[in-house]
């Protein structure tokens, strides 16, 4: 079926563009046509150029705050090109007493809140599952930490007045359905929406959000997997029932029981993903590094979504013995925690360095991966192999 978008792309190819471009939202047109944009992510690993998906190399993850230009990108749909801050509105409707439509200026007059949060794509580490699963083959770097500033969703909902029937808040972004990709919509339970740390952010690391990270507004749902952080946010709708949108009803679901690797799982045996699981990442030394013998400083980050990190241990003997690392640096409720330990590596041979985190509820990174059909929540202990090359 040819729709208006197809006709416009056809027109663009034929060089027939003119007045049409102005009459039609620019987004749909430019999204499909060159030029290829890199969004300032040249140092990242391009997993897909359009829509933009960029992974951060581990070598660029060695700081508590991930610089915005090094922050990973995950988009199911093209970045909208009609991102006009002055015209942008956020609508709060559904099961509320007073529906609201707020402009950015009005949002900025409300009390601001800043949350330092580690954002991780649920599919981070998907490439390591065996048997392989379909989807973007993320390695280790679909994760980063930023300071997000905006207004509390609770403040907005209080102003609108949530009715008794309200059970969920559906978040809609300004990206548009394309081809077989449905409109991107996510839903959170009303309790999470009312949490004082759940915000509608307009800043990332002290600057307006860049377009690729959701300018001008995005949701920040702390401790939960990345897809809850809806970019280009233009609507919060309070509902009394679950959304039947594809991204809510079918995607981001995880088996309620352990399943055999490669098994098909019935939809009824799946539940929505919510919080991230306990995990660690060794950022130094880098995998494959050649190092002089002696004490090798090992460092990295560990995180556990809504929970704190209680302990990180390091092994250099394939997990037979573990030594506790020091937890250092800044501590923020939903952010990763730095760990450091100098290990002794004196023999001129290859060493496997492993890190294993435990969260405040006693959850430990599992030895065996929890295989699941979409390859979510990879969290076995991290490992890097280094070569000791003599003194
Ligand atoms: N509107 C919209 N929001 C979105 C997405 C999207 O495709 N569209 N992708 C989500 C996913 S899967 C992740 S992991 C995060 C990634 O955020 P980032 O690109 O700023 O790193 O954004 C989420 N928000
Ligand atoms: Mo994601």
XYZ file of N, CA and C and ligand atoms in Angstrom, residues 72 74 76 120-124 126 138 142 184 225-228 252 376, ligand 2:
55
model
N 25.656 5.738 24.861
C 25.067 4.850 23.847
C 23.716 5.389 23.362
N 19.965 4.093 21.556
C 19.083 3.031 21.091
C 17.782 3.647 20.617
N 14.362 2.652 18.088
C 13.662 1.720 17.210
C 13.201 2.399 15.943
N 20.521 1.507 31.111
C 21.036 0.350 30.382
C 19.930 -0.244 29.532
N 20.286 -0.544 28.288
C 19.328 -1.213 27.416
C 19.145 -2.646 27.909
N 17.884 -3.110 27.918
C 17.603 -4.490 28.349
C 18.379 -5.489 27.499
N 18.700 -5.106 26.266
C 19.390 -6.016 25.352
C 20.908 -5.937 25.436
N 21.437 -5.153 26.381
C 22.896 -5.048 26.521
C 23.473 -6.439 26.789
N 23.369 -8.883 24.567
C 22.622 -9.891 23.793
C 23.541 -10.763 22.943
N 24.200 -6.255 20.747
C 24.971 -5.425 21.671
C 26.041 -6.249 22.377
N 25.970 -1.000 25.916
C 24.678 -0.299 25.810
C 24.269 0.137 27.210
N 6.147 3.937 19.141
C 6.822 3.579 20.389
C 6.083 4.153 21.590
N 14.741 -0.876 33.163
C 15.483 -1.035 31.906
C 15.222 0.142 30.963
N 16.195 0.363 30.066
C 16.244 1.588 29.283
C 15.006 1.963 28.490
N 14.224 0.976 28.061
C 13.092 1.293 27.186
C 12.004 2.106 27.883
N 12.030 2.152 29.216
C 11.055 3.003 29.922
C 11.385 4.489 29.748
N 9.769 -6.483 25.332
C 10.252 -6.267 26.705
C 9.584 -7.180 27.718
N 17.465 -10.622 26.783
C 17.494 -9.495 27.728
C 18.313 -9.844 28.979
Mo 16.671 -0.704 25.119
